[in-house]
C-alpha positions as CSV (number, residue, x, y, z in Angstrom):
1,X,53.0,-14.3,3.0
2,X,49.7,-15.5,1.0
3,X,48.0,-14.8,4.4
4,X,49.5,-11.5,4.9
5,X,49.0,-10.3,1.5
6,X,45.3,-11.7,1.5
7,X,45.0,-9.6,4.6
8,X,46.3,-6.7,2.9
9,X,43.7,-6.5,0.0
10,X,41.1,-5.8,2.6
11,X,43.1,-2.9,3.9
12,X,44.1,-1.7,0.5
13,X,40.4,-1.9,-1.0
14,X,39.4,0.8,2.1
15,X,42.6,2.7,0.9
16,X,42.2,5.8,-1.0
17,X,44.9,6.4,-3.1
18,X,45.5,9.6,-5.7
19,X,47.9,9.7,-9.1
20,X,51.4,10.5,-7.8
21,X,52.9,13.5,-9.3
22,X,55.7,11.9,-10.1
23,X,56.6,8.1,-11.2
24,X,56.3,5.4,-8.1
25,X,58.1,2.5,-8.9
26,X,56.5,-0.9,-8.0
27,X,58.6,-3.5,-6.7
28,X,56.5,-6.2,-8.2
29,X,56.9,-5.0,-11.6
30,X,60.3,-2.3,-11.5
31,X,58.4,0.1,-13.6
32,X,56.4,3.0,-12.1
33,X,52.7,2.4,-11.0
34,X,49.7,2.7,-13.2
35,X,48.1,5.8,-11.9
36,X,45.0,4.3,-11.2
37,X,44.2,3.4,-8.3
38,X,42.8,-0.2,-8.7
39,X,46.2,-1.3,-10.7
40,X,48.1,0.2,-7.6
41,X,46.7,-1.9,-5.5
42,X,46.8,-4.8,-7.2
43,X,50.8,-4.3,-7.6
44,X,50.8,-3.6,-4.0
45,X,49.3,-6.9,-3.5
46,X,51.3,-8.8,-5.6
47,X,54.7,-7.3,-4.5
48,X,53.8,-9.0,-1.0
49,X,53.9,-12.5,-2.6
50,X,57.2,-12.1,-5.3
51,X,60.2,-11.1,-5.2
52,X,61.2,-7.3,-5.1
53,X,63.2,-6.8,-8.7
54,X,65.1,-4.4,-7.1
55,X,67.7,-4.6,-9.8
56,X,65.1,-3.7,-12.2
57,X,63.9,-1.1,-10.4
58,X,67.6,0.8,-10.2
59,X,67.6,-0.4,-14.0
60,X,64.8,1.8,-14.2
61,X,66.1,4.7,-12.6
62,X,69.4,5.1,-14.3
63,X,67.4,4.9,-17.5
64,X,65.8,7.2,-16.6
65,X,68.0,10.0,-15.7
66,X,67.7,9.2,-11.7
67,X,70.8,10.7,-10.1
68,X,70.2,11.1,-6.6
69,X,70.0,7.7,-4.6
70,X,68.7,7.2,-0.7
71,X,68.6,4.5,0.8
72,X,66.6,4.2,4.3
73,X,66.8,2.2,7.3
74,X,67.2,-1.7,7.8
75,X,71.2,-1.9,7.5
76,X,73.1,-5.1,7.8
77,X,75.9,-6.1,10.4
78,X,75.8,-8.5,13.2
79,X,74.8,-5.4,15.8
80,X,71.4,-5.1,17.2
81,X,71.4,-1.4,17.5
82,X,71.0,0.9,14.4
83,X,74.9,2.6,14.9
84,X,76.1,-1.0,14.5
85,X,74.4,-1.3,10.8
86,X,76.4,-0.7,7.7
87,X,74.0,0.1,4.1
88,X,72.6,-3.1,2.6
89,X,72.0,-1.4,-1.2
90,X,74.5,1.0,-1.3
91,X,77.9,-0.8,-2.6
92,X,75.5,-2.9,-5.0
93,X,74.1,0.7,-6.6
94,X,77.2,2.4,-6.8
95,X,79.0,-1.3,-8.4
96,X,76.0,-0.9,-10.7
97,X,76.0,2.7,-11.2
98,X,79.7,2.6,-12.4
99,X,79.2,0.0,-14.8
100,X,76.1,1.7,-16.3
101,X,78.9,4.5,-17.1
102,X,76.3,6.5,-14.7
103,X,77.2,9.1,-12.6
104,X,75.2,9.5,-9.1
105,X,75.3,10.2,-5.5
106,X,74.2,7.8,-3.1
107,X,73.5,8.2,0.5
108,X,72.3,5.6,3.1
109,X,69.9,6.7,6.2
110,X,70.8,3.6,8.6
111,X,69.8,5.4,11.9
112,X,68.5,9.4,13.2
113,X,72.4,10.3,13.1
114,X,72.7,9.5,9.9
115,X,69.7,11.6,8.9
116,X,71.0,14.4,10.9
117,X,74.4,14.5,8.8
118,X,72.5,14.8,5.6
119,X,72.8,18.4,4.1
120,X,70.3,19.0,2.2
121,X,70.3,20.3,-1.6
């Protein structure tokens, strides 16, 4: 991943990125992303090359008041098709959620009929 990542600076210093209008988190660090623009890249290069703290960054969230939860794509199960995918994240949110005493709805986007059977609001 060092070679990837290194690869990436390049591509990220020819990047231009704007403040998001609302918090980003970073998977490097689990708390949202320093507006400016050279600290985002910088997390974005070093999330390449650690570990995602995905546990921190849900932390974050229901700390935060986050109450609506999507996950998208990847999937896990032994199929090679999308249909044949179950959610990876979403028993491990909702175990967390509950024990957090927090109250949320969680949806998983595996594959394009899952998307379709969203409703939205």
């Amino acid at each position: 991943m060092v070679t990837a990542a290194r690869e990436f600076r390049d591509v990220l210093k020819r990047t231009e990125f704007c403040a998001p209008r609302f918090p980003v988190l970073s998977n490097y660090t689990a708390r949202p992303h320093d507006p400016a623009p050279d600290a985002v890249r910088t997390r974005l290069f070093f999330q390449l090359i650690n570990p995602v703290n995905w546990v921190g960054c849900m932390q974050w969230a229901v700390e935060n008041g986050v109450s609506s939860f999507l996950e998208l794509g990847g999937g896990i199960g032994r199929g090679e098709t999308p249909a044949e995918k179950r959610p990876n994240l979403q028993g491990i949110l909702r175990k967390y959620c509950r024990g957090a005493g927090h109250e949320a709805e969680i949806s998983a986007v595996i594959n394009a009929d899952d998307a379709h059977a969203l409703k939205p609001g």
